[in-house]
Coordinates of C-alpha atoms in Angstrom, one line a residue:
X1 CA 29.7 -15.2 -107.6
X2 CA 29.7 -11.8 -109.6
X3 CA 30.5 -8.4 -108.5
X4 CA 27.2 -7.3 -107.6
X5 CA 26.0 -10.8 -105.6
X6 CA 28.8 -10.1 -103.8
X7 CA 27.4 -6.8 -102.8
X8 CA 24.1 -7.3 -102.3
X9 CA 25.3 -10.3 -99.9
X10 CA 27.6 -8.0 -97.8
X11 CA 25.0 -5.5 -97.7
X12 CA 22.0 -8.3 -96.4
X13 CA 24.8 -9.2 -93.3
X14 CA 25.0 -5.8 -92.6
X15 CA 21.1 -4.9 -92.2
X16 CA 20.7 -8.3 -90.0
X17 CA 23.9 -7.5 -87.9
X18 CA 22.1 -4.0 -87.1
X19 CA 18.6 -5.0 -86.6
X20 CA 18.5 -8.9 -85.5
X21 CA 14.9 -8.9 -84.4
X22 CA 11.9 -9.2 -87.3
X23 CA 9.6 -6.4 -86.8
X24 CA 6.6 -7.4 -84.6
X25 CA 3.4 -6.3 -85.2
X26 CA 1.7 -3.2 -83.4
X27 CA -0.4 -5.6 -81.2
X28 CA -2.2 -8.6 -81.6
X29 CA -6.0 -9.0 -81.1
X30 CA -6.0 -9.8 -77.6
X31 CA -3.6 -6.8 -76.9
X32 CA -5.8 -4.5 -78.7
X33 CA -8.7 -6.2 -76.7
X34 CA -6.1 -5.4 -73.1
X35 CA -5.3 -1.2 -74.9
X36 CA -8.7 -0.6 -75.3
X37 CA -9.8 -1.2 -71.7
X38 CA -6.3 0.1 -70.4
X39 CA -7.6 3.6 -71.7
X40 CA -11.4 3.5 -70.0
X41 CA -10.9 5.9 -67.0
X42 CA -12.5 5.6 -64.0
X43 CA -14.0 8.2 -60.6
X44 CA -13.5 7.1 -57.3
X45 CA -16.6 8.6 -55.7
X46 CA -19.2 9.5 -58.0
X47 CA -18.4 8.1 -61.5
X48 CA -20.0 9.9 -64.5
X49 CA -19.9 9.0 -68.7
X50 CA -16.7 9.6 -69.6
X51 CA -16.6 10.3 -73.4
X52 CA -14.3 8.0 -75.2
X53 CA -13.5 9.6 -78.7
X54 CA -12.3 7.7 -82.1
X55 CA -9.2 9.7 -82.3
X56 CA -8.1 8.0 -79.3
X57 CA -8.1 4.7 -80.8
X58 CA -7.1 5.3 -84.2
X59 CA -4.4 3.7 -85.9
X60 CA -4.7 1.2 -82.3
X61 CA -2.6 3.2 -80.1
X62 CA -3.8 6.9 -77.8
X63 CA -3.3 10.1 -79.4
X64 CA -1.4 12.0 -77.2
X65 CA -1.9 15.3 -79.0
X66 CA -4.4 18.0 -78.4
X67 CA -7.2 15.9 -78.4
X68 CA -5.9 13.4 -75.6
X69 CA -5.5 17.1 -73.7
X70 CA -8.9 18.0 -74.3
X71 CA -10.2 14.7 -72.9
X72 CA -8.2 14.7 -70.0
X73 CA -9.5 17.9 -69.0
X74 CA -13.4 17.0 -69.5
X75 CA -12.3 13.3 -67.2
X76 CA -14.0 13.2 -63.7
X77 CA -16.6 16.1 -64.7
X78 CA -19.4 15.8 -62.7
X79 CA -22.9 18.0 -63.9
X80 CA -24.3 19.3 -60.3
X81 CA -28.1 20.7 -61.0
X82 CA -30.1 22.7 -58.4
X83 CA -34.1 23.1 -58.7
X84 CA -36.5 25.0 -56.2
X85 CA -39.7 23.4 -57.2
X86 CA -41.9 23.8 -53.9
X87 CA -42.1 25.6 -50.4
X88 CA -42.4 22.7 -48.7
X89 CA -41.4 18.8 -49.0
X90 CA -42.3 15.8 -46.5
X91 CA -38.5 14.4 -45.7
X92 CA -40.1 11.6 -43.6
X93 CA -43.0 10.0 -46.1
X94 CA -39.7 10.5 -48.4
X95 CA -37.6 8.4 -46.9
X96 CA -39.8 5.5 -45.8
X97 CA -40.7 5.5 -49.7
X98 CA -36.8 5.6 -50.6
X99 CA -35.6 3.5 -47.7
X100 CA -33.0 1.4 -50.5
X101 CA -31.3 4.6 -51.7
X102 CA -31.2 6.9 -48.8
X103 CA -27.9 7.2 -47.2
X104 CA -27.5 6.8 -43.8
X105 CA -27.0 10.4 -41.8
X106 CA -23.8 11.4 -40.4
X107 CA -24.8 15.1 -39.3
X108 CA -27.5 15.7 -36.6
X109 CA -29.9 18.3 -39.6
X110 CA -32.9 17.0 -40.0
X111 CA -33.8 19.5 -42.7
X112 CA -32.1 17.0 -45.8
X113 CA -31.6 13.8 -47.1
X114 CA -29.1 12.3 -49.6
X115 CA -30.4 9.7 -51.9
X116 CA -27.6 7.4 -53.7
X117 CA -28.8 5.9 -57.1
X118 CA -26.2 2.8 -58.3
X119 CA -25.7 0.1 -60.5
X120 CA -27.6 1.9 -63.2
X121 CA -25.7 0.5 -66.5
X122 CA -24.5 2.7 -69.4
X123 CA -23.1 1.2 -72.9
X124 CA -20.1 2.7 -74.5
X125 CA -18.7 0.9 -77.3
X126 CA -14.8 1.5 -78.4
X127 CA -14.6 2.7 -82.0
X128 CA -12.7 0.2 -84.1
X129 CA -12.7 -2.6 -82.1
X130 CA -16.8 -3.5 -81.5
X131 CA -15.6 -4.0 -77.6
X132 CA -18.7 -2.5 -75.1
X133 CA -17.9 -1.9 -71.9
X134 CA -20.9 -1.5 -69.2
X135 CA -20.0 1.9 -67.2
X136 CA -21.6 1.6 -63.4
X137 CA -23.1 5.2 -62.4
X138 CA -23.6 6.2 -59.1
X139 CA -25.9 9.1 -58.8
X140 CA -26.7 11.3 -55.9
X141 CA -30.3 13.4 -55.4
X142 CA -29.9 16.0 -51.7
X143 CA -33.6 16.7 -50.7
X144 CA -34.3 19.4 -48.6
X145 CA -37.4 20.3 -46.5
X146 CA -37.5 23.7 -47.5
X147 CA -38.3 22.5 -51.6
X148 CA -34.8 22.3 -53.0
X149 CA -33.7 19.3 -54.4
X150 CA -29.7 19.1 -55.8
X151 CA -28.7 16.3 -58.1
X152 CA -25.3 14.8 -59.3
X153 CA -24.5 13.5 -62.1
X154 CA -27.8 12.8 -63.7
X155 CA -28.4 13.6 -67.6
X156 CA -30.7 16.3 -68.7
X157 CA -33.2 14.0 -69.9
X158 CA -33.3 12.0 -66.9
X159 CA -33.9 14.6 -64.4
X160 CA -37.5 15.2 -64.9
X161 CA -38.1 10.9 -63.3
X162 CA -36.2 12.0 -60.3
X163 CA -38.1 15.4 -59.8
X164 CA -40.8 13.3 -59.9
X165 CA -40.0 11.2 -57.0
X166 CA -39.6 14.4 -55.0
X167 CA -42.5 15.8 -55.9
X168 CA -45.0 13.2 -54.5
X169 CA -43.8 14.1 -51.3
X170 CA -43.8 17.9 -51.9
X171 CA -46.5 20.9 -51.1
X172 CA -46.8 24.0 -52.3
X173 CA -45.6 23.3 -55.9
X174 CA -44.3 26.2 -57.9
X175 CA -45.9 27.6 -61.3
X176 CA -42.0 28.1 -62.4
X177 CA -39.4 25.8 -60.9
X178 CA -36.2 28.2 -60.4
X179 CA -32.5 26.0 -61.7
X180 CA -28.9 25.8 -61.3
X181 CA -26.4 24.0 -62.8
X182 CA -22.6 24.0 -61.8
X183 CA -20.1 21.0 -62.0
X184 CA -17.4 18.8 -60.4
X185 CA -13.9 17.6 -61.5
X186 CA -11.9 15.0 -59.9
X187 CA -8.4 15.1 -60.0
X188 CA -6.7 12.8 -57.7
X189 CA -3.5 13.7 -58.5
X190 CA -3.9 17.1 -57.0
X191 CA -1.8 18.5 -53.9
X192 CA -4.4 20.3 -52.1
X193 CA -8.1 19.2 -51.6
X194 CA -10.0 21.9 -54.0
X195 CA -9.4 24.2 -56.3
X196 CA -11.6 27.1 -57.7
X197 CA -12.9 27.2 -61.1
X198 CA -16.1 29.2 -63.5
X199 CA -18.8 27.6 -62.5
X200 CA -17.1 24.0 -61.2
X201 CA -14.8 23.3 -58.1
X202 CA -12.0 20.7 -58.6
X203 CA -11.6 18.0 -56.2
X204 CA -9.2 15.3 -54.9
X205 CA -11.9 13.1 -54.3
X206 CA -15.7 13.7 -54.6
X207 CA -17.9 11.4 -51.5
X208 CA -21.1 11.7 -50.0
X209 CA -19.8 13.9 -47.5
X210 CA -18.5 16.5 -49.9
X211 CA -22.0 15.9 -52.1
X212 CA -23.9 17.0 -48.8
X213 CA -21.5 20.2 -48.3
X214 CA -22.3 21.2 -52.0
X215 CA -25.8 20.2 -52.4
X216 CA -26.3 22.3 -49.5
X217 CA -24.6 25.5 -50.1
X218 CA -26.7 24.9 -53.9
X219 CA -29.9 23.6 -52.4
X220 CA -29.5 27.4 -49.8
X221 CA -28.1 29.4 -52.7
X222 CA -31.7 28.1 -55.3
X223 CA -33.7 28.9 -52.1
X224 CA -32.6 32.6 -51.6
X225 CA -32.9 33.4 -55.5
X226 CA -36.6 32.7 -55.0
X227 CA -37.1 34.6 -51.7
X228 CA -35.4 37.6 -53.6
X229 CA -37.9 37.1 -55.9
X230 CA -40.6 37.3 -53.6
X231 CA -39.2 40.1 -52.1
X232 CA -38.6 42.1 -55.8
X233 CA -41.7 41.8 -56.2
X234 CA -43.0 43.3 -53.2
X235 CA -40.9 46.4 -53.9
X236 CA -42.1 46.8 -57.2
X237 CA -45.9 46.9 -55.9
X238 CA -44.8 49.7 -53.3
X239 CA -42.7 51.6 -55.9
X240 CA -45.9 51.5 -58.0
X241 CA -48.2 52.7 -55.3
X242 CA -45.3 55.4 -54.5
X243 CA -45.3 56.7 -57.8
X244 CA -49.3 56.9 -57.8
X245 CA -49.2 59.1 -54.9
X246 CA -46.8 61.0 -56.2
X247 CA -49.7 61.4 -58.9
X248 CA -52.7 62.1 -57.1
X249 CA -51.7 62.8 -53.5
X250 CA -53.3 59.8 -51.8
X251 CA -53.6 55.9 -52.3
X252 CA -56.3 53.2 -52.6
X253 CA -55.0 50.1 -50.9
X254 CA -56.7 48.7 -48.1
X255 CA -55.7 47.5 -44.6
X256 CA -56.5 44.0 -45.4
X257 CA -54.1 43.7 -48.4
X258 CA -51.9 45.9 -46.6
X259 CA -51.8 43.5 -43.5
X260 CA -51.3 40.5 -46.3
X261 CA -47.9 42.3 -47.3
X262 CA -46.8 42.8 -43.7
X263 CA -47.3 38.8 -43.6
X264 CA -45.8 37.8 -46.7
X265 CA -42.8 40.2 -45.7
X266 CA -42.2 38.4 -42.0
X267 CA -43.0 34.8 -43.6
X268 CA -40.1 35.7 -46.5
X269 CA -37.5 36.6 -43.8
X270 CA -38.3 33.8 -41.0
X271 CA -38.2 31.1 -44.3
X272 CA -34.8 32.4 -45.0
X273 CA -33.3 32.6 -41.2
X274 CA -35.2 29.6 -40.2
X275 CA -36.2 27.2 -42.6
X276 CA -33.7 27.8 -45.3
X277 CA -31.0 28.1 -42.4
X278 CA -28.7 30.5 -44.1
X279 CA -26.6 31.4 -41.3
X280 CA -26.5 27.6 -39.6
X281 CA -23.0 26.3 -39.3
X282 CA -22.8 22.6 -41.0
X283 CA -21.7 20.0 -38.7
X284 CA -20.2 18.3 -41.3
X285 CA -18.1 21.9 -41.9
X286 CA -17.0 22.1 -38.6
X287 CA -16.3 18.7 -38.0
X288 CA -13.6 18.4 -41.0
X289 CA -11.3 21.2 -42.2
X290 CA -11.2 20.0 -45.7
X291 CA -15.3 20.2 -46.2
X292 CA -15.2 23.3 -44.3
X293 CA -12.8 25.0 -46.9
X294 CA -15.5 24.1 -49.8
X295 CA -18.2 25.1 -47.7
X296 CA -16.8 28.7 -47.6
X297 CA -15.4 28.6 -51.1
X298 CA -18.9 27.7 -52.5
X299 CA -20.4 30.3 -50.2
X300 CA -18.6 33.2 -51.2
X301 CA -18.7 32.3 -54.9
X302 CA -22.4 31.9 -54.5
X303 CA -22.2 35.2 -52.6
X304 CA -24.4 34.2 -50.3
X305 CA -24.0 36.8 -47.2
X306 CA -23.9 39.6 -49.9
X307 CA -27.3 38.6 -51.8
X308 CA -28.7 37.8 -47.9
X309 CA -27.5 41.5 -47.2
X310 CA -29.5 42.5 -50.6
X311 CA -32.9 41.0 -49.5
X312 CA -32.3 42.5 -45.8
X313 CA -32.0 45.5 -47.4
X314 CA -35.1 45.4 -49.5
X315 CA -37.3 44.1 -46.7
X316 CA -36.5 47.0 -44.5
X317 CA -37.5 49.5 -47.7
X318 CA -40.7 47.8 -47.7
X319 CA -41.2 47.8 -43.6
X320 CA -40.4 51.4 -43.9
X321 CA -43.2 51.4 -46.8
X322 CA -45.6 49.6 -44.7
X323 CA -45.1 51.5 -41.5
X324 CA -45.9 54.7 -43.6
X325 CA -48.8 53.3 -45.5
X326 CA -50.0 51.9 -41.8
X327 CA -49.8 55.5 -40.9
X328 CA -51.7 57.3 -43.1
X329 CA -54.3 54.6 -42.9
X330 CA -54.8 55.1 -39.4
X331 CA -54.8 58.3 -39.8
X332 CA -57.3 57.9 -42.0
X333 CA -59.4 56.4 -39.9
X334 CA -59.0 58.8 -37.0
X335 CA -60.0 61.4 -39.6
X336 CA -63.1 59.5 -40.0
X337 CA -64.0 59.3 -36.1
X338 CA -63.2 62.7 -35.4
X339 CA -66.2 63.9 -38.5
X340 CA -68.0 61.0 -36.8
X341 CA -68.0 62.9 -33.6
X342 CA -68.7 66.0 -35.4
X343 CA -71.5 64.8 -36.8
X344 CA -72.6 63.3 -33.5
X345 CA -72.2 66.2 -32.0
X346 CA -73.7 68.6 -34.7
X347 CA -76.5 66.6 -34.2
X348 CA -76.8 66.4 -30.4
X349 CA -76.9 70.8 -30.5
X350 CA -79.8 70.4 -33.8
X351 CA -81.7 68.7 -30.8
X352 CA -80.7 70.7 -28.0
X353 CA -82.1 73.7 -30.1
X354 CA -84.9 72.5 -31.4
X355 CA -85.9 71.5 -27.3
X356 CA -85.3 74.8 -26.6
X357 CA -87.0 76.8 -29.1
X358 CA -89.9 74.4 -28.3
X359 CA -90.0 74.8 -24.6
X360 CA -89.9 78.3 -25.3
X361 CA -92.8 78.8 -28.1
X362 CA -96.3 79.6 -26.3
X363 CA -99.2 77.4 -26.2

């Protein structure tokens, strides 16, 4: 054996002393087959599509790098949408129609009912491997007497099939349906029950106790942007007729339209006291420390008191309005007896006179 054989020998005992084991390869095809569903993520409550990206699987292993981070953050978001599409929705005719979905009631309000949609199945297929895995979606629609309806975790394009359910059962449909959209992350490695975020809360764990607390603080929040609506435009008509009589020193409205105002003013306010139920406690609230600390978070980022305290304020500008307005038309019509009288009486002396001068005229 020469030199060099002699080397290359020694160095070949060397290399296998350090590293015994043949490399094995990265995984085999039923291992790729087990990665691929180890990486599918799961909600516990209220599952939603969670985007599975192709960086994650390239090369057949996780990136763990920025966009692993980005995908974490976006796991467990849930898209929350509030409508206002109509003053008015039968909750009974409702739920005999949707007696498979509706959830049973654990409050004593009457004023809502959750609807739970399951079972509906989503593809997603893993890039790389042609593996599909069927995600099961459980959706939630909150339907509320007063014509909000608050849906979780239901796609942009599928929202107009569930409106539709509620609006069989609805009156007093809206030319403009008012919206709002927030969201909901699930982290259940979180030590305390929520956290505050723009536009999205962070939760523990998201169930059909906590979608009743936020569908109703949403479904109350949806409602009062419309009354304020209502109510801006009531100010603007008396601002207008404020202006004109800055202008010309009097006013044409009448006592019927006026009266109208007085009534859509009241019916605005009792809808939002009574109907609406801003200042209600929820049972659900104050039976459970946890919901009652999102019901008050969701609250004051909604700023519902302050906006409450807006349209209180507004109202009592335009019952100033209409007390004045009432005023001057009573005073108008006063004015209008008293000539009345004057003519009356003008007339009853032309007669008087007239007797007179022809009792006293000869024959």
């Amino acid at each position: 054996m020469g030199r060099w054989s002699r080397v290359s020998l020694l160095l070949h005992q060397v290399s296998k002393s350090l590293n015994p084991n043949p490399p094995k390869p990265l995984f085999s095809s039923s291992a790729s087959s087990t990665l691929s569903f180890s990486n599918l993520r799961t909600f516990s409550a209220v599952p939603s599509r969670v985007p599975i990206d192709s960086h994650e699987f390239d090369s057949g292993f996780p990136n763990y790098g920025l966009g692993a981070k980005e995908d974490e953050e976006d796991t467990g978001k849930i898209p929350v949408k509030a409508y206002f599409l109509s003053t008015s929705i039968n909750l009974k005719s409702m739920q005999a129609e949707n007696l498979s979905t509706v959830i049973p009631a654990t409050s004593r309000s009457s004023n809502y009912i959750a609807l739970r949609y399951s079972g509906i199945p989503s593809e997603a297929t893993v890039p790389g491997f042609g593996v599909k895995e069927n995600l099961s979606c459980c959706r939630y629609m909150v339907v509320f007497q007063y014509g909000s309806a608050v849906l979780f975790n239901i796609e942009d394009h599928e929202v107009e099939n569930y409106l539709e359910l509620v609006r069989r059962h609805a009156s007093g449909l809206l030319p403009e349906m008012r919206k709002d959209d927030y969201a909901v992350k699930e982290k259940p490695q979180m030590v305390e029950d929520m956290e505050g975020g723009a536009d999205y809360i962070v939760l523990k764990t998201l169930d059909t106790d906590g979608v009743r607390i936020i569908g109703s603080v949403l479904g109350q929040s949806i409602a009062l942007d419309y009354f304020v609506s209502q109510v801006d435009g009531m100010v603007q008509e008396f601002a207008d007729i404020n202006r004109g009589m800055e202008k010309t020193g009097t006013f044409t409205m009448d006592k019927k339209k006026l009266l109208q105002l007085v009534g859509k003013a009241n019916s605005n306010l009792a809808d939002v006291i009574l109907k609406v139920g801003l200042f209600e406690r929820s049972e659900i609230a104050w039976r459970d420390a946890k919901y009652a600390q999102i019901y008050e978070y969701l609250r004051e980022e909604y700023e519902v008191t302050q906006r409450f305290g807006n349209l209180d304020f507004k109202l009592k500008f335009v019952e100033h309005n209409i007390h004045f307005l009432q005023e001057v038309i009573q005073n108008r019509k006063s004015d209008f007896l008293e000539w009345c009288i004057i003519g009356l009486l003008s007339i009853e002396n032309a007669i008087s006179l007239y007797e007179i001068v022809r009792d006293s005229t000869p024959l």
